[in-house]
């Protein structure tokens, strides 16, 4: 991929926080930015901010509720009808829900938005990413993944739900998915990397209202940077020639880093992939 100018980039959750800053930065570099949001009004307001801030008219807004399988498939279909290239997919959207909720598909919502959605959306868009190669998938995890676990017998947290634990588990799964994806994509020209953006003051904690979750967000507050700063690693991975061909890596502060030991367990990665594909009813599991 030579330069980001004119390249087509999808950024989910780009009406707010780190996603909006990522969209702003890539738009400033001349990319064609497709902002994927669930709320049209909030999305349009952010889109206008970005158009005004960059003078880049190639900023599109498309609607998708990432907690719904049908909505993800509809968005992917609409995107493929509209665009014949996809160079960068940034699975940025995320959320934490204080109380266990179930999506329209019967999935636990924190898992659905943070993990199942990137898995499914990437799967839906992989043929186009491959056809547009060199291209890049960038997933967003969190430093909190270090306390995460993968319980294949209880992916839906039916045995008990604690918001921050379930969020940490989902972010660990994002890492493991990325590592497995990168292996499956070897030789295709599509890279897959994963980012911890750092702790930033955004809207993220807004649905995590319990005392325990609020304390967690309060504890990380002194470590928080701006959303702009937190977006830098995603922007770097999307646009820098320095990471051309680099795949299957975890990045913090624009540098390769080491994720938790369990995240590198290829046996669990494979089992998790199969369990997720089965949950989502996917047959072609995104391999070569
Ligand atoms: N902030 C941090 O300290 C931190 C640290 C580590 C990792 N992260 C990760 O960074 C990413 C960005 O988060 P942020 O901090 O920028 O939080 P944010 O300001 O709350 O942004 C999250 C974005 O995700 C969108 N989203 C949530 N649920 C969605 C759904 N069902 N369908 C479509 N979009 C949905 C939100 O849309 P609405 O505005 O419509 O809700 C929003 O645009 C997340 O993956 C988060 O887990 C953040």
mmCIF file of C-alpha atoms in Angstrom, residues 44-157:
data_model
loop_
_atom_site.group_PDB
_atom_site.id
_atom_site.type_symbol
_atom_site.label_atom_id
_atom_site.label_comp_id
_atom_site.label_asym_id
_atom_site.label_seq_id
_atom_site.Cartn_x
_atom_site.Cartn_y
_atom_site.Cartn_z
ATOM 1 C CA UNK A 44 -23.655 13.077 10.693
ATOM 2 C CA UNK A 45 -22.578 15.628 13.319
ATOM 3 C CA UNK A 46 -19.174 13.918 13.575
ATOM 4 C CA UNK A 47 -18.901 13.607 9.789
ATOM 5 C CA UNK A 48 -19.497 17.344 9.398
ATOM 6 C CA UNK A 49 -16.826 18.100 12.028
ATOM 7 C CA UNK A 50 -14.367 15.991 10.051
ATOM 8 C CA UNK A 51 -15.272 17.478 6.663
ATOM 9 C CA UNK A 52 -14.910 20.994 8.108
ATOM 10 C CA UNK A 53 -11.676 20.089 9.902
ATOM 11 C CA UNK A 54 -9.970 18.563 6.882
ATOM 12 C CA UNK A 55 -11.535 19.910 3.681
ATOM 13 C CA UNK A 56 -11.780 16.282 2.600
ATOM 14 C CA UNK A 57 -15.143 15.681 0.918
ATOM 15 C CA UNK A 58 -14.591 11.922 0.660
ATOM 16 C CA UNK A 59 -16.050 11.190 4.085
ATOM 17 C CA UNK A 60 -18.965 8.798 3.951
ATOM 18 C CA UNK A 61 -21.366 7.745 6.682
ATOM 19 C CA UNK A 62 -22.874 4.285 6.810
ATOM 20 C CA UNK A 63 -25.148 2.881 9.483
ATOM 21 C CA UNK A 64 -24.582 -0.395 11.326
ATOM 22 C CA UNK A 65 -25.598 -1.666 14.732
ATOM 23 C CA UNK A 66 -22.684 -3.899 15.623
ATOM 24 C CA UNK A 67 -24.748 -5.773 18.190
ATOM 25 C CA UNK A 68 -26.863 -7.286 15.398
ATOM 26 C CA UNK A 69 -25.743 -9.973 12.961
ATOM 27 C CA UNK A 70 -28.347 -8.865 10.434
ATOM 28 C CA UNK A 71 -27.236 -5.234 10.628
ATOM 29 C CA UNK A 72 -23.561 -6.208 10.154
ATOM 30 C CA UNK A 73 -24.406 -8.331 7.117
ATOM 31 C CA UNK A 74 -26.609 -5.582 5.663
ATOM 32 C CA UNK A 75 -23.898 -2.996 6.139
ATOM 33 C CA UNK A 76 -21.243 -5.245 4.567
ATOM 34 C CA UNK A 77 -23.533 -5.862 1.592
ATOM 35 C CA UNK A 78 -24.295 -2.158 1.177
ATOM 36 C CA UNK A 79 -20.602 -1.317 1.415
ATOM 37 C CA UNK A 80 -19.685 -3.855 -1.273
ATOM 38 C CA UNK A 81 -22.436 -2.475 -3.529
ATOM 39 C CA UNK A 82 -21.029 1.019 -3.160
ATOM 40 C CA UNK A 83 -17.249 0.456 -3.093
ATOM 41 C CA UNK A 84 -15.110 -1.868 -5.164
ATOM 42 C CA UNK A 85 -12.044 -1.520 -2.925
ATOM 43 C CA UNK A 86 -11.294 -1.744 0.793
ATOM 44 C CA UNK A 87 -7.738 -1.045 1.904
ATOM 45 C CA UNK A 88 -8.086 -0.567 5.668
ATOM 46 C CA UNK A 89 -10.659 -1.994 8.080
ATOM 47 C CA UNK A 90 -10.416 -0.598 11.608
ATOM 48 C CA UNK A 91 -12.635 -2.511 14.019
ATOM 49 C CA UNK A 92 -12.651 0.265 16.586
ATOM 50 C CA UNK A 93 -16.143 0.314 18.150
ATOM 51 C CA UNK A 94 -16.446 -0.994 21.683
ATOM 52 C CA UNK A 95 -18.660 -0.794 24.727
ATOM 53 C CA UNK A 96 -19.012 -2.089 28.278
ATOM 54 C CA UNK A 97 -22.457 -2.943 29.685
ATOM 55 C CA UNK A 98 -22.840 -2.928 33.421
ATOM 56 C CA UNK A 99 -25.688 -5.435 33.554
ATOM 57 C CA UNK A 100 -25.812 -8.587 31.442
ATOM 58 C CA UNK A 101 -27.890 -7.865 28.351
ATOM 59 C CA UNK A 102 -28.767 -10.102 25.435
ATOM 60 C CA UNK A 103 -28.728 -8.965 21.801
ATOM 61 C CA UNK A 104 -31.417 -9.688 19.204
ATOM 62 C CA UNK A 105 -29.363 -12.742 18.263
ATOM 63 C CA UNK A 106 -29.269 -14.028 21.841
ATOM 64 C CA UNK A 107 -25.615 -13.111 22.432
ATOM 65 C CA UNK A 108 -24.315 -11.423 25.574
ATOM 66 C CA UNK A 109 -23.925 -7.779 24.497
ATOM 67 C CA UNK A 110 -20.380 -6.906 25.700
ATOM 68 C CA UNK A 111 -19.040 -9.984 23.881
ATOM 69 C CA UNK A 112 -21.177 -9.231 20.825
ATOM 70 C CA UNK A 113 -20.039 -5.630 20.309
ATOM 71 C CA UNK A 114 -16.377 -6.000 21.285
ATOM 72 C CA UNK A 115 -15.555 -9.411 19.846
ATOM 73 C CA UNK A 116 -18.242 -11.076 17.731
ATOM 74 C CA UNK A 117 -18.792 -7.940 15.636
ATOM 75 C CA UNK A 118 -15.130 -7.544 14.542
ATOM 76 C CA UNK A 119 -14.994 -11.277 13.801
ATOM 77 C CA UNK A 120 -18.135 -11.210 11.660
ATOM 78 C CA UNK A 121 -17.489 -7.893 9.930
ATOM 79 C CA UNK A 122 -13.952 -8.929 9.024
ATOM 80 C CA UNK A 123 -15.252 -12.231 7.687
ATOM 81 C CA UNK A 124 -17.873 -10.451 5.561
ATOM 82 C CA UNK A 125 -15.311 -8.048 4.107
ATOM 83 C CA UNK A 126 -12.365 -10.416 3.661
ATOM 84 C CA UNK A 127 -12.983 -11.193 -0.020
ATOM 85 C CA UNK A 128 -12.881 -7.470 -0.811
ATOM 86 C CA UNK A 129 -9.830 -6.911 1.418
ATOM 87 C CA UNK A 130 -8.042 -9.718 -0.422
ATOM 88 C CA UNK A 131 -9.068 -8.338 -3.806
ATOM 89 C CA UNK A 132 -7.776 -4.885 -2.738
ATOM 90 C CA UNK A 133 -4.442 -6.153 -1.343
ATOM 91 C CA UNK A 134 -2.159 -4.886 -0.023
ATOM 92 C CA UNK A 135 -4.679 -4.135 2.678
ATOM 93 C CA UNK A 136 -4.840 -3.996 6.450
ATOM 94 C CA UNK A 137 -7.128 -5.110 9.272
ATOM 95 C CA UNK A 138 -6.650 -3.284 12.558
ATOM 96 C CA UNK A 139 -8.432 -4.500 15.679
ATOM 97 C CA UNK A 140 -8.648 -2.667 18.984
ATOM 98 C CA UNK A 141 -7.987 -4.454 22.242
ATOM 99 C CA UNK A 142 -7.246 -3.055 25.687
ATOM 100 C CA UNK A 143 -4.435 -3.367 28.214
ATOM 101 C CA UNK A 144 -7.144 -4.903 30.408
ATOM 102 C CA UNK A 145 -6.899 -8.064 28.281
ATOM 103 C CA UNK A 146 -4.131 -9.194 30.643
ATOM 104 C CA UNK A 147 -6.783 -10.107 33.221
ATOM 105 C CA UNK A 148 -8.981 -11.789 30.589
ATOM 106 C CA UNK A 149 -9.802 -15.477 30.268
ATOM 107 C CA UNK A 150 -11.338 -17.601 27.545
ATOM 108 C CA UNK A 151 -13.931 -20.059 28.814
ATOM 109 C CA UNK A 152 -15.103 -21.888 25.710
ATOM 110 C CA UNK A 153 -17.870 -23.532 27.734
ATOM 111 C CA UNK A 154 -19.265 -20.177 28.815
ATOM 112 C CA UNK A 155 -18.568 -17.627 26.086
ATOM 113 C CA UNK A 156 -21.908 -15.954 26.886
ATOM 114 C CA UNK A 157 -21.077 -15.421 30.597
#
